[in-house]
Short mmCIF file of N, CA and C in Angstrom, two decimals:
data_model
loop_
_atom_site.label_atom_id
_atom_site.label_comp_id
_atom_site.label_asym_id
_atom_site.label_seq_id
_atom_site.Cartn_x
_atom_site.Cartn_y
_atom_site.Cartn_z
N MET A 1 103.13 114.36 75.80
CA MET A 1 102.93 112.94 75.88
C MET A 1 103.40 112.43 77.23
N LYS A 2 102.60 111.60 77.88
CA LYS A 2 102.95 111.04 79.18
C LYS A 2 103.97 109.92 79.03
N THR A 3 104.86 109.86 79.98
CA THR A 3 105.82 108.77 80.02
C THR A 3 105.20 107.61 80.78
N ALA A 4 105.24 106.43 80.20
CA ALA A 4 104.68 105.25 80.84
C ALA A 4 105.55 104.87 82.03
N SER A 5 104.91 104.51 83.10
CA SER A 5 105.61 104.10 84.31
C SER A 5 105.13 102.70 84.67
N LEU A 6 106.05 101.86 85.06
CA LEU A 6 105.66 100.52 85.47
C LEU A 6 104.98 100.59 86.83
N ALA A 7 103.80 100.02 86.90
CA ALA A 7 103.07 100.00 88.16
C ALA A 7 103.70 98.95 89.07
N PRO A 8 103.90 99.29 90.34
CA PRO A 8 104.47 98.31 91.26
C PRO A 8 103.50 97.16 91.45
N LYS A 9 104.03 95.95 91.53
CA LYS A 9 103.21 94.77 91.70
C LYS A 9 103.00 94.42 93.16
N THR A 10 103.90 94.87 94.01
CA THR A 10 103.80 94.54 95.43
C THR A 10 104.06 95.78 96.28
N GLU A 11 103.65 95.66 97.53
CA GLU A 11 103.91 96.72 98.51
C GLU A 11 105.41 96.92 98.68
N ALA A 12 106.16 95.82 98.63
CA ALA A 12 107.62 95.91 98.76
C ALA A 12 108.22 96.77 97.67
N GLU A 13 107.73 96.65 96.45
CA GLU A 13 108.25 97.46 95.35
C GLU A 13 108.00 98.94 95.59
N VAL A 14 106.85 99.26 96.16
CA VAL A 14 106.55 100.66 96.49
C VAL A 14 107.56 101.17 97.51
N TRP A 15 107.78 100.40 98.59
CA TRP A 15 108.73 100.82 99.62
C TRP A 15 110.13 100.98 99.06
N LEU A 16 110.53 100.06 98.21
CA LEU A 16 111.88 100.15 97.65
C LEU A 16 112.03 101.38 96.77
N ARG A 17 110.97 101.78 96.10
CA ARG A 17 111.05 103.02 95.31
C ARG A 17 111.19 104.24 96.22
N ILE A 18 110.54 104.18 97.35
CA ILE A 18 110.63 105.30 98.31
C ILE A 18 112.01 105.36 98.93
N LEU A 19 112.55 104.20 99.29
CA LEU A 19 113.82 104.13 100.01
C LEU A 19 115.05 104.19 99.12
N HIS A 20 114.88 104.09 97.83
CA HIS A 20 115.97 104.22 96.85
C HIS A 20 117.19 103.36 97.19
N PRO A 21 117.02 102.03 97.19
CA PRO A 21 118.18 101.19 97.55
C PRO A 21 119.30 101.22 96.52
N ASP A 22 119.06 101.83 95.35
CA ASP A 22 120.10 101.91 94.34
C ASP A 22 121.04 103.09 94.55
N ARG A 23 120.70 103.98 95.46
CA ARG A 23 121.55 105.13 95.76
C ARG A 23 122.56 104.77 96.84
N GLU A 24 123.68 105.46 96.83
CA GLU A 24 124.74 105.22 97.83
C GLU A 24 124.28 105.72 99.20
N LEU A 25 124.52 104.93 100.21
CA LEU A 25 124.19 105.32 101.58
C LEU A 25 125.42 105.89 102.26
N SER A 26 125.22 106.89 103.08
CA SER A 26 126.34 107.39 103.88
C SER A 26 126.63 106.36 104.97
N PRO A 27 127.86 106.33 105.49
CA PRO A 27 128.17 105.38 106.56
C PRO A 27 127.24 105.54 107.76
N ARG A 28 126.89 106.76 108.10
CA ARG A 28 126.00 106.99 109.24
C ARG A 28 124.62 106.36 109.02
N VAL A 29 124.07 106.55 107.83
CA VAL A 29 122.77 105.97 107.50
C VAL A 29 122.87 104.45 107.45
N ALA A 30 123.96 103.94 106.87
CA ALA A 30 124.15 102.50 106.78
C ALA A 30 124.17 101.87 108.17
N ARG A 31 124.90 102.48 109.10
CA ARG A 31 124.96 101.94 110.47
C ARG A 31 123.59 102.00 111.13
N ALA A 32 122.83 103.04 110.86
CA ALA A 32 121.48 103.15 111.44
C ALA A 32 120.58 102.03 110.90
N ILE A 33 120.68 101.75 109.62
CA ILE A 33 119.87 100.68 109.03
C ILE A 33 120.25 99.33 109.63
N LEU A 34 121.55 99.10 109.82
CA LEU A 34 121.99 97.84 110.41
C LEU A 34 121.50 97.66 111.84
N GLY A 35 121.14 98.75 112.50
CA GLY A 35 120.62 98.67 113.86
C GLY A 35 119.12 98.38 113.92
N LEU A 36 118.46 98.35 112.79
CA LEU A 36 117.02 98.09 112.76
C LEU A 36 116.75 96.60 112.95
N SER A 37 115.72 96.29 113.72
CA SER A 37 115.30 94.90 113.89
C SER A 37 113.86 94.86 114.39
N PHE A 38 113.28 93.68 114.29
CA PHE A 38 111.92 93.51 114.80
C PHE A 38 111.96 93.51 116.33
N PRO A 39 110.96 94.11 116.96
CA PRO A 39 110.88 94.03 118.43
C PRO A 39 110.69 92.58 118.87
N LYS A 40 111.09 92.30 120.09
CA LYS A 40 111.02 90.94 120.65
C LYS A 40 109.61 90.35 120.54
N ASP A 41 108.59 91.16 120.82
CA ASP A 41 107.21 90.66 120.75
C ASP A 41 106.84 90.23 119.33
N ASP A 42 107.33 90.95 118.34
CA ASP A 42 107.06 90.57 116.95
C ASP A 42 107.77 89.27 116.57
N VAL A 43 109.00 89.10 117.05
CA VAL A 43 109.74 87.86 116.78
C VAL A 43 108.99 86.68 117.39
N THR A 44 108.51 86.86 118.61
CA THR A 44 107.73 85.81 119.28
C THR A 44 106.49 85.49 118.47
N ARG A 45 105.80 86.53 118.00
CA ARG A 45 104.59 86.32 117.20
C ARG A 45 104.91 85.60 115.89
N MET A 46 106.03 85.94 115.26
CA MET A 46 106.41 85.27 114.02
C MET A 46 106.65 83.78 114.26
N HIS A 47 107.27 83.45 115.39
CA HIS A 47 107.50 82.04 115.73
C HIS A 47 106.17 81.31 115.95
N GLU A 48 105.23 81.98 116.61
CA GLU A 48 103.91 81.38 116.83
C GLU A 48 103.21 81.12 115.50
N LEU A 49 103.25 82.12 114.62
CA LEU A 49 102.60 81.97 113.31
C LEU A 49 103.27 80.88 112.48
N SER A 50 104.58 80.80 112.56
CA SER A 50 105.32 79.78 111.83
C SER A 50 104.92 78.38 112.30
N ALA A 51 104.81 78.20 113.61
CA ALA A 51 104.41 76.91 114.16
C ALA A 51 103.00 76.54 113.70
N LYS A 52 102.10 77.52 113.72
CA LYS A 52 100.74 77.26 113.26
C LYS A 52 100.70 76.94 111.76
N ALA A 53 101.56 77.59 110.99
CA ALA A 53 101.61 77.32 109.55
C ALA A 53 102.09 75.89 109.31
N ARG A 54 103.11 75.46 110.04
CA ARG A 54 103.62 74.08 109.90
C ARG A 54 102.54 73.06 110.29
N ALA A 55 101.72 73.42 111.27
CA ALA A 55 100.66 72.53 111.72
C ALA A 55 99.42 72.60 110.82
N GLY A 56 99.41 73.59 109.92
CA GLY A 56 98.26 73.75 109.03
C GLY A 56 97.04 74.35 109.70
N THR A 57 97.26 75.14 110.75
CA THR A 57 96.13 75.69 111.52
C THR A 57 96.02 77.21 111.47
N LEU A 58 96.71 77.84 110.52
CA LEU A 58 96.61 79.30 110.40
C LEU A 58 95.23 79.71 109.91
N THR A 59 94.69 80.75 110.52
CA THR A 59 93.45 81.34 110.00
C THR A 59 93.81 82.25 108.83
N PRO A 60 92.85 82.63 108.00
CA PRO A 60 93.15 83.57 106.92
C PRO A 60 93.75 84.88 107.44
N GLU A 61 93.25 85.35 108.58
CA GLU A 61 93.79 86.59 109.16
C GLU A 61 95.25 86.41 109.57
N GLU A 62 95.56 85.29 110.17
CA GLU A 62 96.94 85.01 110.59
C GLU A 62 97.85 84.83 109.37
N ASP A 63 97.33 84.24 108.32
CA ASP A 63 98.10 84.09 107.10
C ASP A 63 98.47 85.46 106.54
N GLY A 64 97.53 86.39 106.56
CA GLY A 64 97.81 87.76 106.13
C GLY A 64 98.83 88.44 107.02
N GLU A 65 98.72 88.19 108.32
CA GLU A 65 99.68 88.75 109.28
C GLU A 65 101.09 88.23 108.98
N MET A 66 101.19 86.92 108.70
CA MET A 66 102.47 86.33 108.39
C MET A 66 103.03 86.91 107.09
N ASP A 67 102.17 87.10 106.10
CA ASP A 67 102.61 87.72 104.85
C ASP A 67 103.19 89.10 105.10
N ASN A 68 102.56 89.87 105.98
CA ASN A 68 103.07 91.21 106.30
C ASN A 68 104.46 91.15 106.92
N PHE A 69 104.64 90.25 107.87
CA PHE A 69 105.97 90.09 108.48
C PHE A 69 107.00 89.70 107.43
N GLU A 70 106.62 88.80 106.53
CA GLU A 70 107.56 88.34 105.50
C GLU A 70 107.94 89.48 104.56
N ARG A 71 106.98 90.30 104.17
CA ARG A 71 107.29 91.44 103.28
C ARG A 71 108.22 92.43 103.96
N VAL A 72 107.92 92.78 105.18
CA VAL A 72 108.76 93.73 105.90
C VAL A 72 110.15 93.13 106.12
N GLY A 73 110.22 91.85 106.46
CA GLY A 73 111.51 91.20 106.65
C GLY A 73 112.34 91.19 105.37
N SER A 74 111.69 90.99 104.24
CA SER A 74 112.40 91.00 102.96
C SER A 74 112.98 92.37 102.66
N ILE A 75 112.18 93.39 102.87
CA ILE A 75 112.66 94.76 102.64
C ILE A 75 113.81 95.08 103.58
N LEU A 76 113.67 94.70 104.84
CA LEU A 76 114.73 94.96 105.82
C LEU A 76 116.01 94.24 105.42
N SER A 77 115.90 93.02 104.93
CA SER A 77 117.08 92.27 104.49
C SER A 77 117.77 92.96 103.32
N ILE A 78 117.00 93.44 102.38
CA ILE A 78 117.57 94.15 101.23
C ILE A 78 118.29 95.41 101.68
N LEU A 79 117.65 96.16 102.57
CA LEU A 79 118.26 97.40 103.06
C LEU A 79 119.53 97.12 103.85
N LYS A 80 119.53 96.08 104.67
CA LYS A 80 120.73 95.74 105.45
C LYS A 80 121.86 95.30 104.54
N SER A 81 121.53 94.57 103.48
CA SER A 81 122.56 94.17 102.52
C SER A 81 123.18 95.40 101.87
N LYS A 82 122.33 96.33 101.47
CA LYS A 82 122.81 97.57 100.88
C LYS A 82 123.68 98.34 101.88
N ALA A 83 123.28 98.35 103.14
CA ALA A 83 124.04 99.06 104.17
C ALA A 83 125.42 98.42 104.36
N ARG A 84 125.47 97.09 104.39
CA ARG A 84 126.77 96.41 104.54
C ARG A 84 127.68 96.72 103.36
N GLN A 85 127.11 96.74 102.16
CA GLN A 85 127.90 97.07 100.97
C GLN A 85 128.43 98.50 101.06
N ALA A 86 127.59 99.42 101.50
CA ALA A 86 128.00 100.82 101.61
C ALA A 86 129.16 100.96 102.60
N LEU A 87 129.07 100.27 103.73
CA LEU A 87 130.15 100.35 104.72
C LEU A 87 131.43 99.70 104.21
N LYS A 88 131.29 98.62 103.50
CA LYS A 88 132.47 97.95 102.93
C LYS A 88 133.18 98.88 101.94
N HIS A 89 132.40 99.56 101.11
CA HIS A 89 132.98 100.45 100.11
C HIS A 89 133.53 101.73 100.72
N SER A 90 133.02 102.09 101.89
CA SER A 90 133.52 103.32 102.52
C SER A 90 134.79 103.05 103.33
N GLY A 91 135.10 101.77 103.51
CA GLY A 91 136.30 101.44 104.28
C GLY A 91 136.06 101.38 105.77
N ARG A 92 134.79 101.54 106.17
CA ARG A 92 134.44 101.50 107.60
C ARG A 92 133.48 100.35 107.83
N GLY A 93 133.97 99.20 108.11
CA GLY A 93 133.14 98.02 108.34
C GLY A 93 132.18 98.20 109.49
N ALA A 94 131.15 97.34 109.51
CA ALA A 94 130.10 97.44 110.54
C ALA A 94 130.58 97.03 111.88
#
């Protein structure tokens, strides 16, 4: 008999299953995660898209682009939170 598995509803859920945020991170891995960030060009693009969204002038393609940045940013935030917790518990702060 097959075991039922919950299908992921979002791309973020798939990534989180791959990255296993519920497992303990080593201090070395935690520090590496805390060093991750968006490149400067991407930050600039996010600001441009945000301004267009506030003005109500985003195209459907740009709206999708903004959604992608938001999903990746959410995953990165979750991973960084996990990394900070791991370092706090290891006694070696960031």
